[in-house]
Structure formats: structure tokens, C-alpha cells
Amino acid sequence: MYRIFFLLILFSSVHCLANPEQLVRDTFKHLSHELSTIPADSLEETVKIIKNKLEPNLDMERISKVVLASNWKRASLEQKNRFIQCFTRQLVHHQAESFQQWQSGEWEIQSTTYNDSGSKAAVKVQLTKQDTSMEIIMRLYKSQEHWYIYDASLNGISLLKQFRDDFSIKIERHGLGKTLARLCQQYPLEIKTLYMAANEWPPFIGRSIPGRGLSVELVSQVFKLAGYQVEMTFTPWRKVSEGLSEGKFDLSVAAWKNKNRQKTLLFSEPYFHNQLVVITTDKNVDTLAEFQRRLSQDKQSVGIMQDYAYGELIPKNSQTVSHKKYTPLLRKLAGKKLDMALSDLNVAQYYLNSHANLKTHLKISKQPIYSRSLHISMLKKHPVAHKVISDFNRALKVFQASKANKKLHAKYKLNSNSN
């Protein structure tokens, strides 16, 4: 019953435009409704509610920093990542048990007080179950126009402080490594399978490439580090998009951002930077300004790939010719049916090295004209999109600092840029 109020903090991590008292009231109403829809003795159903409704909205990195306190700075990236994962599972398990215990409880808001500036508030709530009654202080802060619950206390004791003190004692006695190991043993990793999809895009993505391409191999290794299993499907981009909408796939392995995509998709932190180059049959085009001048002033044509997010690189009303595959595009360019082609440097080199007869007729710009960051992406409406992307981002930081990352990039020998 005591631990349920830490759940309320987490449950209300999503911002709310209402006043703090209304935020607390809505939170309790939502919990009461969710409790009434599941069997009282079903811990499994309770866990599902918490995982689906809470986990995606938790700022577990911030919570973990508070709980580990000074030990956070001393922890390695891998230890931080493991603690976040295992502590999250501990919270889910504890809150599921508390959730069950409180199913028949009643509550009433008694008062709300503010600090002098009005930026913080304390909402006093009375909780009653059978013959037991207690008062909880829910503490909130205001950021711009939004209120957030950040802590709760019973008898003046902060719940976050209790977790912090508990881990502080354990780490002092056993050390961070053993404490972390015991935590993860007590709350073992749940293996989850993600269904990934992407179109053929060698050397980043390809059925016949050893490791199936840098993107597939890197993303798979990062997800393994984050505790997920993955299954990969190769399919045209439009089917990738359709599959995401239909729930057939969970994520796209490789995507560029643009404003239109960001309306519906959630993107990870970049795991690679594509260097875009211009391919021609005459003199090199080594700057974005020269490329755009040829399109707008000289009215030259450019071959591009269908459904790629080129953004604002190509001026409006330019003469573009879309292709589903690279080989026909390059053949048209070599036959001078096109003036230019726009491609990632590594992709261009891969195809030209595979087609010696085309390579002698085409020139790749000596300098990239632009860099596009490469990400995994998921639909925002996917029920666990925020959690999966957050898990990926945390594991990516760890992976990028590892020897495995250096080994993987050495294997593919691709040109990149961190800018």
C-alpha cells in the first residue's frame, strides 16, 4: 500500500495543462478505472497495465540519477544502462504488487498549498482502505504551463529518498558491481522480440551481404545489448511503411528525418551519418550550391530514389526522376538520359564497384555536398515506441564506446562523418 504512491509519481510523468490538484485527481481516477477492469488476483494483468501505461512515459535516466546519487557519476556507461534496465523492472514488479493491494482503496483530496512563487505545489491526499487511513503529500513543480508530479511523501519521508538510501547502503557494503549484479539477478531480463524491416540498400542493408549490412548488424547488436531479440524482413520501403501501420513490423532499420515523417514517426539518436554525393558524366559537382544551381538555373535533371527523405536539398520544381532501384538509375545516367544522380557515397561506391562497365563513364563528386543522419524509426502510436527508442538510445551510447563498435566499422570500412 505504501509503494503505490511511487507509482502515482511515475504514472503522472506525462505533462498536464490543469492545475496541480486537477492533475492528482485525474491520476487517481485513471488508476481506479484501470483497477476495476482487471481481476483482483491477476498479477500478470497488473504488470501489463503498468508496462503499457507507465513504462513508455518514464524518465528512468533522471530517476536513476536521483536514486544512485553520487554513485551515478562513478558508474560506467554499461553500469548505468544496466541499472536503468534492472531498476525499471524492479519498479514495475513492486508497483504491480502495490497496485493489487490498493484495488479496493478510496481516496480524497484534502488541501493544496503553493510556494511563494507558485512554481511548486503540495497536494494532500487521504487514502483509506478498510480500517486503515493515511495521508500522502504529492509534490509537483511547474515547467512553463505544465505541472509534473516529481515526488510523494508519507509521514515526511520521500519515497525517492527511501530508494536512494537503500541503494546507498547496499553499494557501501557490497560495491556497485555486486549490487547491480544482485539487482539484475533478482529482476531478470525479459526477452522481447522486435520485428524490423527495411528495403535493400547495400552496403547498409542486404540479404547477400555478410552480416546483412552495417545497419542491420549494428542495430541488431545494440538491441541485443538493450535486452531485445530481433527478426529482420527485407521488403520495399512502401511495404515497410504499410507494415508499420498495420502492426506487421515494429520498426524501420534505416531512415532519414524530414518534417513530414516526424509528424508520425519517432526517431532514435543517429547511429550513422550518410554522406550525400552527386554522380555525373561530366565535371564533378562538389558543393550543394553548385548542385542546386544546376537544377534551378540550368534546368538539369537528377535521378533520385523513390520515397527517400531528401528534405530541402532539391529545390522546388526541379526535374527529378524517381527510381525503385539503383542500377537502372545509374544506367540512365551513364547513357546521358539524366544529368545527375544523388546518392550516399558508400552506396554509390558499392554499385559502381559492382558494375565496372558503368564505373568508367561516371564520376562521383570529390566532396560530399551534405550529411544526413541515419536512425531507426517507429510509429508514434506504437504502444511501446517511446520505451523501445529510449532503450535503444541508452544501449547505443554504450555500444558506441565499445570495442565491438570499432570492430564492426572496421569490418565494413564505410565512409562516415560525425557532424
PDB file of C-alpha atoms in Angstrom, residues 164-381:
ATOM      1  CA  ARG A 164      18.305   6.252  -2.657  1.00  0.00           C
ATOM      2  CA  ASP A 165      19.144   5.365   0.937  1.00  0.00           C
ATOM      3  CA  ASP A 166      18.511   1.658   0.321  1.00  0.00           C
ATOM      4  CA  PHE A 167      20.893   1.525  -2.641  1.00  0.00           C
ATOM      5  CA  SER A 168      23.448   3.689  -0.860  1.00  0.00           C
ATOM      6  CA  ILE A 169      23.684   1.150   1.988  1.00  0.00           C
ATOM      7  CA  LYS A 170      23.893  -1.807  -0.408  1.00  0.00           C
ATOM      8  CA  ILE A 171      26.597  -0.174  -2.536  1.00  0.00           C
ATOM      9  CA  GLU A 172      28.613   0.801   0.553  1.00  0.00           C
ATOM     10  CA  ARG A 173      28.513  -2.797   1.803  1.00  0.00           C
ATOM     11  CA  HIS A 174      28.918  -4.734  -1.438  1.00  0.00           C
ATOM     12  CA  GLY A 175      30.141  -2.262  -4.049  1.00  0.00           C
ATOM     13  CA  LEU A 176      28.346  -1.036  -7.140  1.00  0.00           C
ATOM     14  CA  GLY A 177      29.196  -4.071  -9.279  1.00  0.00           C
ATOM     15  CA  LYS A 178      27.824  -6.697  -6.865  1.00  0.00           C
ATOM     16  CA  THR A 179      24.779  -4.572  -6.009  1.00  0.00           C
ATOM     17  CA  LEU A 180      23.973  -4.218  -9.689  1.00  0.00           C
ATOM     18  CA  ALA A 181      24.523  -7.932 -10.315  1.00  0.00           C
ATOM     19  CA  ARG A 182      22.183  -8.899  -7.472  1.00  0.00           C
ATOM     20  CA  LEU A 183      19.537  -6.433  -8.668  1.00  0.00           C
ATOM     21  CA  CYS A 184      19.601  -7.883 -12.176  1.00  0.00           C
ATOM     22  CA  GLN A 185      19.533 -11.448 -10.844  1.00  0.00           C
ATOM     23  CA  GLN A 186      16.511 -10.674  -8.696  1.00  0.00           C
ATOM     24  CA  TYR A 187      14.713  -8.976 -11.578  1.00  0.00           C
ATOM     25  CA  PRO A 188      15.974 -10.862 -14.646  1.00  0.00           C
ATOM     26  CA  LEU A 189      15.766  -9.536 -18.138  1.00  0.00           C
ATOM     27  CA  GLU A 190      12.634 -10.306 -20.087  1.00  0.00           C
ATOM     28  CA  ILE A 191      13.459 -11.282 -23.660  1.00  0.00           C
ATOM     29  CA  LYS A 192      11.350  -9.303 -26.094  1.00  0.00           C
ATOM     30  CA  THR A 193      11.257  -9.774 -29.858  1.00  0.00           C
ATOM     31  CA  LEU A 194      11.115  -6.812 -32.222  1.00  0.00           C
ATOM     32  CA  TYR A 195      10.219  -7.202 -35.874  1.00  0.00           C
ATOM     33  CA  MET A 196      12.420  -4.984 -38.012  1.00  0.00           C
ATOM     34  CA  ALA A 197      12.064  -4.202 -41.694  1.00  0.00           C
ATOM     35  CA  ALA A 198      13.973  -2.318 -44.385  1.00  0.00           C
ATOM     36  CA  ASN A 199      14.450  -2.138 -48.129  1.00  0.00           C
ATOM     37  CA  GLU A 200      17.634  -3.442 -49.776  1.00  0.00           C
ATOM     38  CA  TRP A 201      20.271  -0.726 -49.508  1.00  0.00           C
ATOM     39  CA  PRO A 202      23.767  -2.195 -49.769  1.00  0.00           C
ATOM     40  CA  PRO A 203      26.225  -1.881 -48.128  1.00  0.00           C
ATOM     41  CA  PHE A 204      23.966  -0.862 -45.235  1.00  0.00           C
ATOM     42  CA  ILE A 205      21.186  -3.402 -45.783  1.00  0.00           C
ATOM     43  CA  GLY A 206      21.282  -6.522 -47.947  1.00  0.00           C
ATOM     44  CA  ARG A 207      20.357 -10.200 -47.817  1.00  0.00           C
ATOM     45  CA  SER A 208      23.540 -11.328 -49.553  1.00  0.00           C
ATOM     46  CA  ILE A 209      25.959  -9.155 -47.535  1.00  0.00           C
ATOM     47  CA  PRO A 210      27.841 -10.897 -44.700  1.00  0.00           C
ATOM     48  CA  GLY A 211      26.145  -9.714 -41.544  1.00  0.00           C
ATOM     49  CA  ARG A 212      23.329  -8.379 -43.770  1.00  0.00           C
ATOM     50  CA  GLY A 213      24.842  -4.901 -43.853  1.00  0.00           C
ATOM     51  CA  LEU A 214      26.151  -2.351 -41.377  1.00  0.00           C
ATOM     52  CA  SER A 215      22.706  -1.026 -40.410  1.00  0.00           C
ATOM     53  CA  VAL A 216      21.171  -4.437 -39.765  1.00  0.00           C
ATOM     54  CA  GLU A 217      24.192  -5.743 -37.874  1.00  0.00           C
ATOM     55  CA  LEU A 218      24.696  -2.591 -35.790  1.00  0.00           C
ATOM     56  CA  VAL A 219      21.018  -2.180 -34.885  1.00  0.00           C
ATOM     57  CA  SER A 220      20.767  -5.880 -34.020  1.00  0.00           C
ATOM     58  CA  GLN A 221      23.805  -5.698 -31.720  1.00  0.00           C
ATOM     59  CA  VAL A 222      22.524  -2.573 -29.986  1.00  0.00           C
ATOM     60  CA  PHE A 223      19.126  -4.162 -29.367  1.00  0.00           C
ATOM     61  CA  LYS A 224      20.800  -7.293 -28.032  1.00  0.00           C
ATOM     62  CA  LEU A 225      22.675  -5.086 -25.572  1.00  0.00           C
ATOM     63  CA  ALA A 226      19.363  -3.455 -24.614  1.00  0.00           C
ATOM     64  CA  GLY A 227      17.788  -6.872 -23.951  1.00  0.00           C
ATOM     65  CA  TYR A 228      15.777  -7.442 -27.114  1.00  0.00           C
ATOM     66  CA  GLN A 229      15.700 -10.157 -29.732  1.00  0.00           C
ATOM     67  CA  VAL A 230      15.103  -9.087 -33.326  1.00  0.00           C
ATOM     68  CA  GLU A 231      13.781 -10.599 -36.518  1.00  0.00           C
ATOM     69  CA  MET A 232      14.590  -8.956 -39.856  1.00  0.00           C
ATOM     70  CA  THR A 233      12.478  -8.685 -43.009  1.00  0.00           C
ATOM     71  CA  PHE A 234      13.730  -7.269 -46.331  1.00  0.00           C
ATOM     72  CA  THR A 235      10.983  -5.524 -48.278  1.00  0.00           C
ATOM     73  CA  PRO A 236      10.473  -2.353 -50.410  1.00  0.00           C
ATOM     74  CA  TRP A 237      10.162   0.891 -48.461  1.00  0.00           C
ATOM     75  CA  ARG A 238       6.448   1.325 -49.182  1.00  0.00           C
ATOM     76  CA  LYS A 239       5.764  -2.111 -47.735  1.00  0.00           C
ATOM     77  CA  VAL A 240       7.875  -1.193 -44.737  1.00  0.00           C
ATOM     78  CA  SER A 241       5.630   1.841 -44.217  1.00  0.00           C
ATOM     79  CA  GLU A 242       2.469  -0.211 -44.717  1.00  0.00           C
ATOM     80  CA  GLY A 243       3.756  -2.924 -42.385  1.00  0.00           C
ATOM     81  CA  LEU A 244       4.417  -0.386 -39.633  1.00  0.00           C
ATOM     82  CA  SER A 245       0.879   0.997 -39.968  1.00  0.00           C
ATOM     83  CA  GLU A 246      -0.671  -2.477 -39.952  1.00  0.00           C
ATOM     84  CA  GLY A 247       1.374  -3.657 -36.961  1.00  0.00           C
ATOM     85  CA  LYS A 248       3.243  -6.246 -39.031  1.00  0.00           C
ATOM     86  CA  PHE A 249       6.594  -4.591 -38.245  1.00  0.00           C
ATOM     87  CA  ASP A 250       7.720  -2.716 -35.135  1.00  0.00           C
ATOM     88  CA  LEU A 251      10.431  -0.547 -36.618  1.00  0.00           C
ATOM     89  CA  SER A 252      12.334   0.583 -39.671  1.00  0.00           C
ATOM     90  CA  VAL A 253      16.054  -0.161 -39.512  1.00  0.00           C
ATOM     91  CA  ALA A 254      17.237   2.860 -41.502  1.00  0.00           C
ATOM     92  CA  ALA A 255      15.504   6.187 -42.023  1.00  0.00           C
ATOM     93  CA  TRP A 256      16.325   9.802 -42.658  1.00  0.00           C
ATOM     94  CA  LYS A 257      14.331  12.542 -40.933  1.00  0.00           C
ATOM     95  CA  ASN A 258      12.170  15.129 -42.598  1.00  0.00           C
ATOM     96  CA  LYS A 259       9.329  17.305 -41.316  1.00  0.00           C
ATOM     97  CA  ASN A 260       6.614  15.139 -42.833  1.00  0.00           C
ATOM     98  CA  ARG A 261       7.958  11.905 -41.331  1.00  0.00           C
ATOM     99  CA  GLN A 262       8.386  13.486 -37.909  1.00  0.00           C
ATOM    100  CA  LYS A 263       4.630  14.047 -37.724  1.00  0.00           C
ATOM    101  CA  THR A 264       4.011  10.305 -37.391  1.00  0.00           C
ATOM    102  CA  LEU A 265       7.380   8.698 -36.639  1.00  0.00           C
ATOM    103  CA  LEU A 266       9.608   8.641 -33.586  1.00  0.00           C
ATOM    104  CA  PHE A 267      13.333   8.599 -34.407  1.00  0.00           C
ATOM    105  CA  SER A 268      16.261   7.286 -32.402  1.00  0.00           C
ATOM    106  CA  GLU A 269      19.538   9.083 -31.894  1.00  0.00           C
ATOM    107  CA  PRO A 270      21.647   8.786 -35.083  1.00  0.00           C
ATOM    108  CA  TYR A 271      23.816   5.689 -35.398  1.00  0.00           C
ATOM    109  CA  PHE A 272      25.499   6.752 -38.675  1.00  0.00           C
ATOM    110  CA  HIS A 273      25.844   9.821 -40.888  1.00  0.00           C
ATOM    111  CA  ASN A 274      25.332   9.366 -44.624  1.00  0.00           C
ATOM    112  CA  GLN A 275      27.489  11.490 -46.905  1.00  0.00           C
ATOM    113  CA  LEU A 276      25.468  12.530 -49.960  1.00  0.00           C
ATOM    114  CA  VAL A 277      27.365  12.924 -53.231  1.00  0.00           C
ATOM    115  CA  VAL A 278      26.478  13.886 -56.778  1.00  0.00           C
ATOM    116  CA  ILE A 279      27.210  11.449 -59.617  1.00  0.00           C
ATOM    117  CA  THR A 280      27.693  12.883 -63.113  1.00  0.00           C
ATOM    118  CA  THR A 281      29.162  12.089 -66.528  1.00  0.00           C
ATOM    119  CA  ASP A 282      30.986  15.425 -66.839  1.00  0.00           C
ATOM    120  CA  LYS A 283      32.797  17.593 -64.286  1.00  0.00           C
ATOM    121  CA  ASN A 284      32.456  16.983 -60.575  1.00  0.00           C
ATOM    122  CA  VAL A 285      29.779  18.745 -58.530  1.00  0.00           C
ATOM    123  CA  ASP A 286      31.355  19.253 -55.108  1.00  0.00           C
ATOM    124  CA  THR A 287      29.075  21.761 -53.362  1.00  0.00           C
ATOM    125  CA  LEU A 288      25.396  21.921 -52.515  1.00  0.00           C
ATOM    126  CA  ALA A 289      25.211  25.388 -54.078  1.00  0.00           C
ATOM    127  CA  GLU A 290      26.548  24.087 -57.415  1.00  0.00           C
ATOM    128  CA  PHE A 291      24.147  21.117 -57.314  1.00  0.00           C
ATOM    129  CA  GLN A 292      21.151  23.366 -56.661  1.00  0.00           C
ATOM    130  CA  ARG A 293      22.295  25.898 -59.278  1.00  0.00           C
ATOM    131  CA  ARG A 294      22.383  23.175 -61.933  1.00  0.00           C
ATOM    132  CA  LEU A 295      18.854  22.132 -61.002  1.00  0.00           C
ATOM    133  CA  SER A 296      17.271  25.579 -60.733  1.00  0.00           C
ATOM    134  CA  GLN A 297      19.193  27.697 -63.258  1.00  0.00           C
ATOM    135  CA  ASP A 298      20.493  25.171 -65.774  1.00  0.00           C
ATOM    136  CA  LYS A 299      17.293  23.088 -65.550  1.00  0.00           C
ATOM    137  CA  GLN A 300      19.293  19.861 -65.383  1.00  0.00           C
ATOM    138  CA  SER A 301      17.652  16.590 -64.349  1.00  0.00           C
ATOM    139  CA  VAL A 302      18.547  14.478 -61.335  1.00  0.00           C
ATOM    140  CA  GLY A 303      17.896  10.824 -60.656  1.00  0.00           C
ATOM    141  CA  ILE A 304      16.792  10.042 -57.125  1.00  0.00           C
ATOM    142  CA  MET A 305      15.423   7.059 -55.225  1.00  0.00           C
ATOM    143  CA  GLN A 306      11.691   6.734 -54.676  1.00  0.00           C
ATOM    144  CA  ASP A 307      10.381   7.573 -51.168  1.00  0.00           C
ATOM    145  CA  TYR A 308      13.728   8.807 -49.828  1.00  0.00           C
ATOM    146  CA  ALA A 309      13.618  11.808 -47.451  1.00  0.00           C
ATOM    147  CA  TYR A 310      15.830  14.286 -49.308  1.00  0.00           C
ATOM    148  CA  GLY A 311      14.234  17.192 -47.470  1.00  0.00           C
ATOM    149  CA  GLU A 312      15.047  20.633 -48.857  1.00  0.00           C
ATOM    150  CA  LEU A 313      18.192  19.584 -50.728  1.00  0.00           C
ATOM    151  CA  ILE A 314      16.317  19.556 -54.019  1.00  0.00           C
ATOM    152  CA  PRO A 315      14.724  22.916 -54.952  1.00  0.00           C
ATOM    153  CA  LYS A 316      11.032  23.026 -55.764  1.00  0.00           C
ATOM    154  CA  ASN A 317      10.048  22.439 -59.400  1.00  0.00           C
ATOM    155  CA  SER A 318      13.329  20.658 -60.116  1.00  0.00           C
ATOM    156  CA  GLN A 319      13.354  17.986 -62.807  1.00  0.00           C
ATOM    157  CA  THR A 320      13.558  14.810 -60.722  1.00  0.00           C
ATOM    158  CA  VAL A 321      13.239  11.225 -61.954  1.00  0.00           C
ATOM    159  CA  SER A 322      12.447   8.674 -59.218  1.00  0.00           C
ATOM    160  CA  HIS A 323      13.686   5.083 -59.328  1.00  0.00           C
ATOM    161  CA  LYS A 324      12.978   1.985 -57.262  1.00  0.00           C
ATOM    162  CA  LYS A 325      16.453   0.523 -57.847  1.00  0.00           C
ATOM    163  CA  TYR A 326      19.938   1.971 -58.224  1.00  0.00           C
ATOM    164  CA  THR A 327      21.176   0.000 -61.232  1.00  0.00           C
ATOM    165  CA  PRO A 328      18.568   1.385 -63.705  1.00  0.00           C
ATOM    166  CA  LEU A 329      19.238   4.880 -62.363  1.00  0.00           C
ATOM    167  CA  LEU A 330      22.985   4.599 -62.954  1.00  0.00           C
ATOM    168  CA  ARG A 331      22.462   3.087 -66.404  1.00  0.00           C
ATOM    169  CA  LYS A 332      20.262   6.024 -67.424  1.00  0.00           C
ATOM    170  CA  LEU A 333      22.884   8.414 -66.118  1.00  0.00           C
ATOM    171  CA  ALA A 334      25.703   6.633 -67.977  1.00  0.00           C
ATOM    172  CA  GLY A 335      23.550   6.754 -71.129  1.00  0.00           C
ATOM    173  CA  LYS A 336      23.142  10.514 -70.601  1.00  0.00           C
ATOM    174  CA  LYS A 337      19.370  10.257 -70.203  1.00  0.00           C
ATOM    175  CA  LEU A 338      19.914  12.036 -66.884  1.00  0.00           C
ATOM    176  CA  ASP A 339      22.293  14.861 -65.976  1.00  0.00           C
ATOM    177  CA  MET A 340      22.987  13.927 -62.358  1.00  0.00           C
ATOM    178  CA  ALA A 341      22.182  11.436 -59.638  1.00  0.00           C
ATOM    179  CA  LEU A 342      22.098  11.979 -55.870  1.00  0.00           C
ATOM    180  CA  SER A 343      23.287   9.151 -53.637  1.00  0.00           C
ATOM    181  CA  ASP A 344      25.002   8.207 -50.407  1.00  0.00           C
ATOM    182  CA  LEU A 345      28.740   7.936 -51.016  1.00  0.00           C
ATOM    183  CA  ASN A 346      29.031   4.345 -49.775  1.00  0.00           C
ATOM    184  CA  VAL A 347      26.031   3.203 -51.786  1.00  0.00           C
ATOM    185  CA  ALA A 348      27.391   4.866 -54.923  1.00  0.00           C
ATOM    186  CA  GLN A 349      30.794   3.234 -54.475  1.00  0.00           C
ATOM    187  CA  TYR A 350      29.182  -0.154 -53.832  1.00  0.00           C
ATOM    188  CA  TYR A 351      27.160  -0.127 -57.060  1.00  0.00           C
ATOM    189  CA  LEU A 352      29.881   1.330 -59.249  1.00  0.00           C
ATOM    190  CA  ASN A 353      32.371  -1.246 -57.954  1.00  0.00           C
ATOM    191  CA  SER A 354      29.806  -3.919 -58.819  1.00  0.00           C
ATOM    192  CA  HIS A 355      29.298  -2.566 -62.363  1.00  0.00           C
ATOM    193  CA  ALA A 356      32.690  -1.963 -63.924  1.00  0.00           C
ATOM    194  CA  ASN A 357      31.109  -1.018 -67.271  1.00  0.00           C
ATOM    195  CA  LEU A 358      29.286   1.886 -65.605  1.00  0.00           C
ATOM    196  CA  LYS A 359      32.160   2.977 -63.392  1.00  0.00           C
ATOM    197  CA  THR A 360      34.271   4.118 -66.348  1.00  0.00           C
ATOM    198  CA  HIS A 361      31.522   6.504 -67.519  1.00  0.00           C
ATOM    199  CA  LEU A 362      30.540   8.087 -64.203  1.00  0.00           C
ATOM    200  CA  LYS A 363      32.161  10.464 -61.736  1.00  0.00           C
ATOM    201  CA  ILE A 364      31.457  10.772 -58.019  1.00  0.00           C
ATOM    202  CA  SER A 365      31.881  14.228 -56.507  1.00  0.00           C
ATOM    203  CA  LYS A 366      35.160  14.580 -54.626  1.00  0.00           C
ATOM    204  CA  GLN A 367      33.395  16.145 -51.650  1.00  0.00           C
ATOM    205  CA  PRO A 368      30.037  15.235 -50.083  1.00  0.00           C
ATOM    206  CA  ILE A 369      27.530  18.029 -50.594  1.00  0.00           C
ATOM    207  CA  TYR A 370      25.507  17.186 -47.484  1.00  0.00           C
ATOM    208  CA  SER A 371      25.347  14.849 -44.479  1.00  0.00           C
ATOM    209  CA  ARG A 372      22.133  13.083 -43.419  1.00  0.00           C
ATOM    210  CA  SER A 373      21.832  11.380 -40.026  1.00  0.00           C
ATOM    211  CA  LEU A 374      20.619   7.773 -40.062  1.00  0.00           C
ATOM    212  CA  HIS A 375      18.152   6.461 -37.465  1.00  0.00           C
ATOM    213  CA  ILE A 376      15.797   3.658 -36.581  1.00  0.00           C
ATOM    214  CA  SER A 377      12.168   4.792 -36.507  1.00  0.00           C
ATOM    215  CA  MET A 378       8.837   3.668 -35.082  1.00  0.00           C
ATOM    216  CA  LEU A 379       5.292   4.939 -35.368  1.00  0.00           C
ATOM    217  CA  LYS A 380       4.486   7.307 -32.525  1.00  0.00           C
ATOM    218  CA  LYS A 381       1.212   5.457 -31.963  1.00  0.00           C
TER     219      LYS A 381
END
